[in-house]
CSV table of N, CA and C in Angstrom, one decimal:
chain,number,residue,atom,x,y,z
W,2,UNK,N,8.8,-17.1,-15.1
W,2,UNK,CA,9.2,-17.4,-13.7
W,2,UNK,C,9.9,-16.2,-13.1
W,3,UNK,N,9.5,-15.9,-11.9
W,3,UNK,CA,10.1,-14.7,-11.2
W,3,UNK,C,11.3,-15.0,-10.4
W,4,UNK,N,12.3,-14.2,-10.5
W,4,UNK,CA,13.6,-14.4,-9.8
W,4,UNK,C,13.4,-14.2,-8.3
W,5,UNK,N,14.2,-15.0,-7.5
W,5,UNK,CA,14.1,-14.8,-6.1
W,5,UNK,C,14.5,-13.4,-5.7
W,6,UNK,N,13.6,-12.8,-4.8
W,6,UNK,CA,13.9,-11.4,-4.4
W,6,UNK,C,13.3,-10.4,-5.3
W,7,UNK,N,12.7,-10.8,-6.4
W,7,UNK,CA,12.1,-9.8,-7.3
W,7,UNK,C,10.9,-9.2,-6.7
W,8,UNK,N,10.7,-7.9,-6.9
W,8,UNK,CA,9.5,-7.3,-6.3
W,8,UNK,C,8.2,-7.6,-7.1
W,9,UNK,N,7.2,-7.9,-6.4
W,9,UNK,CA,5.9,-8.3,-7.0
W,9,UNK,C,4.9,-7.1,-6.8
W,10,UNK,N,5.3,-6.0,-6.2
W,10,UNK,CA,4.4,-4.9,-5.9
W,10,UNK,C,3.8,-5.1,-4.5
W,11,UNK,N,2.8,-4.2,-4.3
W,11,UNK,CA,2.2,-4.2,-3.0
W,11,UNK,C,0.8,-3.5,-3.1
W,12,UNK,N,0.0,-3.6,-2.1
W,12,UNK,CA,-1.3,-2.9,-2.0
W,12,UNK,C,-1.2,-1.8,-1.1
W,13,UNK,N,-2.0,-0.7,-1.3
W,13,UNK,CA,-2.2,0.4,-0.4
W,13,UNK,C,-3.6,0.4,0.1
W,14,UNK,N,-3.9,0.6,1.3
W,14,UNK,CA,-5.2,0.8,1.9
W,14,UNK,C,-5.2,2.2,2.4
W,15,UNK,N,-6.1,3.0,2.0
W,15,UNK,CA,-6.1,4.4,2.5
W,15,UNK,C,-7.6,4.9,2.5
W,16,UNK,N,-7.8,5.9,3.4
W,16,UNK,CA,-9.2,6.5,3.5
W,16,UNK,C,-9.5,7.4,2.4
W,17,UNK,N,-10.7,7.4,1.9
W,17,UNK,CA,-11.1,8.3,0.9
W,17,UNK,C,-12.6,8.4,0.9
W,18,UNK,N,-13.1,9.6,1.2
W,18,UNK,CA,-14.5,9.9,1.2
W,18,UNK,C,-15.3,9.0,2.2
W,19,UNK,N,-14.8,8.8,3.4
W,19,UNK,CA,-15.6,8.0,4.4
W,19,UNK,C,-15.5,6.5,4.2
W,20,UNK,N,-14.7,6.0,3.3
W,20,UNK,CA,-14.5,4.6,3.1
W,20,UNK,C,-13.0,4.3,2.9
W,21,UNK,N,-12.7,3.1,2.8
W,21,UNK,CA,-11.3,2.7,2.5
W,21,UNK,C,-11.2,2.2,1.1
W,22,UNK,N,-10.0,2.5,0.4
W,22,UNK,CA,-9.8,2.1,-0.9
W,22,UNK,C,-8.5,1.3,-1.0
W,23,UNK,N,-8.6,0.3,-1.9
W,23,UNK,CA,-7.4,-0.6,-2.1
W,23,UNK,C,-6.8,-0.1,-3.5
W,24,UNK,N,-5.5,0.0,-3.5
W,24,UNK,CA,-4.8,0.4,-4.8
W,24,UNK,C,-3.6,-0.5,-5.0
W,25,UNK,N,-3.4,-1.0,-6.2
W,25,UNK,CA,-2.2,-1.8,-6.6
W,25,UNK,C,-1.1,-0.8,-6.8
W,26,UNK,N,0.1,-1.2,-6.3
W,26,UNK,CA,1.3,-0.4,-6.6
W,26,UNK,C,2.4,-1.3,-7.0
W,27,UNK,N,3.3,-0.8,-7.8
W,27,UNK,CA,4.5,-1.6,-8.2
W,27,UNK,C,5.7,-1.1,-7.4
W,28,UNK,N,6.8,-1.8,-7.5
W,28,UNK,CA,8.0,-1.4,-6.8
W,28,UNK,C,8.1,-1.9,-5.4
W,29,UNK,N,9.1,-1.4,-4.7
W,29,UNK,CA,9.4,-1.8,-3.3
W,29,UNK,C,8.4,-1.3,-2.4
W,30,UNK,N,8.0,-2.1,-1.4
W,30,UNK,CA,7.0,-1.8,-0.4
W,30,UNK,C,7.6,-0.8,0.6
W,31,UNK,N,6.9,0.3,0.9
W,31,UNK,CA,7.5,1.3,1.9
W,31,UNK,C,7.4,0.7,3.3
W,32,UNK,N,8.1,1.4,4.2
W,32,UNK,CA,8.1,0.9,5.6
W,32,UNK,C,7.3,1.9,6.5
W,33,UNK,N,6.9,1.4,7.7
W,33,UNK,CA,6.1,2.3,8.6
W,33,UNK,C,6.8,3.6,8.8
W,34,UNK,N,6.1,4.7,8.8
W,34,UNK,CA,6.7,6.0,9.0
W,34,UNK,C,7.1,6.7,7.7
W,35,UNK,N,7.2,5.9,6.6
W,35,UNK,CA,7.5,6.5,5.3
W,35,UNK,C,6.3,7.4,4.8
W,36,UNK,N,6.6,8.4,4.1
W,36,UNK,CA,5.6,9.2,3.5
W,36,UNK,C,5.5,8.8,2.0
W,37,UNK,N,4.2,8.7,1.5
W,37,UNK,CA,4.0,8.4,0.1
W,37,UNK,C,3.0,9.4,-0.4
W,38,UNK,N,3.0,9.6,-1.7
W,38,UNK,CA,2.1,10.5,-2.4
W,38,UNK,C,1.2,9.7,-3.3
W,39,UNK,N,0.0,10.0,-3.2
W,39,UNK,CA,-1.0,9.4,-4.1
W,39,UNK,C,-0.9,10.0,-5.5
W,40,UNK,N,-1.6,9.4,-6.5
W,40,UNK,CA,-1.6,9.9,-7.8
W,40,UNK,C,-2.2,11.3,-7.9
W,41,UNK,N,-3.1,11.6,-7.0
W,41,UNK,CA,-3.8,12.9,-7.0
W,41,UNK,C,-3.0,14.0,-6.3
W,42,UNK,N,-1.8,13.6,-5.8
W,42,UNK,CA,-1.0,14.6,-5.1
W,42,UNK,C,-1.2,14.6,-3.6
W,43,UNK,N,-2.1,13.9,-3.0
W,43,UNK,CA,-2.3,13.9,-1.6
W,43,UNK,C,-1.3,13.0,-0.9
W,44,UNK,N,-0.7,13.5,0.2
W,44,UNK,CA,0.3,12.8,0.9
W,44,UNK,C,-0.2,12.0,2.0
W,45,UNK,N,0.4,10.8,2.3
W,45,UNK,CA,0.0,9.9,3.3
W,45,UNK,C,1.2,9.4,4.1
W,46,UNK,N,1.0,8.9,5.3
W,46,UNK,CA,2.0,8.3,6.1
W,46,UNK,C,1.7,6.8,6.2
W,47,UNK,N,2.7,5.9,6.1
W,47,UNK,CA,2.5,4.5,6.3
W,47,UNK,C,2.4,4.2,7.8
W,48,UNK,N,1.2,3.7,8.2
W,48,UNK,CA,1.0,3.3,9.6
W,48,UNK,C,1.6,2.0,9.9
W,49,UNK,N,1.3,1.0,9.1
W,49,UNK,CA,1.8,-0.4,9.3
W,49,UNK,C,1.9,-1.1,7.9
W,50,UNK,N,2.6,-2.2,7.9
W,50,UNK,CA,2.7,-3.1,6.8
W,50,UNK,C,2.3,-4.4,7.2
W,51,UNK,N,1.4,-5.0,6.5
W,51,UNK,CA,0.9,-6.4,6.8
W,51,UNK,C,0.6,-7.2,5.6
W,52,UNK,N,-0.1,-8.3,5.8
W,52,UNK,CA,-0.5,-9.1,4.7
W,52,UNK,C,-1.7,-8.5,3.9
W,53,UNK,N,-1.7,-8.9,2.6
W,53,UNK,CA,-2.8,-8.5,1.8
W,53,UNK,C,-4.1,-9.0,2.3
W,54,UNK,N,-5.2,-8.2,2.3
W,54,UNK,CA,-6.5,-8.7,2.7
W,54,UNK,C,-7.2,-9.6,1.7
W,55,UNK,N,-6.6,-9.6,0.5
W,55,UNK,CA,-7.2,-10.4,-0.6
W,55,UNK,C,-6.8,-11.9,-0.5
W,56,UNK,N,-7.8,-12.8,-0.8
W,56,UNK,CA,-7.4,-14.2,-0.7
W,56,UNK,C,-6.4,-14.6,-1.8
W,57,UNK,N,-5.5,-15.4,-1.4
W,57,UNK,CA,-4.4,-16.0,-2.2
W,57,UNK,C,-3.5,-14.9,-2.8
W,58,UNK,N,-3.3,-13.8,-2.1
W,58,UNK,CA,-2.5,-12.7,-2.6
W,58,UNK,C,-1.3,-12.6,-1.7
W,59,UNK,N,-0.1,-12.9,-2.3
W,59,UNK,CA,1.2,-13.0,-1.5
W,59,UNK,C,1.8,-11.6,-1.3
W,60,UNK,N,1.2,-10.5,-1.8
W,60,UNK,CA,1.8,-9.2,-1.7
W,60,UNK,C,1.6,-8.7,-0.3
W,61,UNK,N,2.5,-7.7,0.1
W,61,UNK,CA,2.4,-7.0,1.3
W,61,UNK,C,1.3,-5.9,1.1
W,62,UNK,N,0.8,-5.4,2.2
W,62,UNK,CA,-0.2,-4.3,2.2
W,62,UNK,C,0.2,-3.2,3.1
W,63,UNK,N,0.2,-2.0,2.7
W,63,UNK,CA,0.5,-0.8,3.5
W,63,UNK,C,-0.8,-0.1,3.9
W,64,UNK,N,-0.9,0.2,5.1
W,64,UNK,CA,-2.1,1.0,5.6
W,64,UNK,C,-1.7,2.4,5.8
W,65,UNK,N,-2.4,3.3,5.2
W,65,UNK,CA,-2.0,4.7,5.1
W,65,UNK,C,-3.0,5.6,5.8
W,66,UNK,N,-2.5,6.8,6.3
W,66,UNK,CA,-3.4,7.8,6.8
W,66,UNK,C,-2.8,9.1,6.5
W,67,UNK,N,-3.7,10.1,6.4
W,67,UNK,CA,-3.2,11.5,6.2
W,67,UNK,C,-2.5,12.0,7.4
W,68,UNK,N,-1.4,12.7,7.2
W,68,UNK,CA,-0.7,13.3,8.4
W,68,UNK,C,-1.5,14.4,9.1
């Protein structure tokens, strides 16, 4: 059982090669305007935070773009 307020992770949606990619992330969800770095070293800016597009997924989803 998970404690109240415990982080369950979040999803990132970002452009890659002319399409959008979903990636699971752990930890605290970033806020709009925050800069995040992908595993390949590419930097992105958080445009917005919303609901996960996946059915029955309670996590938040951050939408990213390259600055």
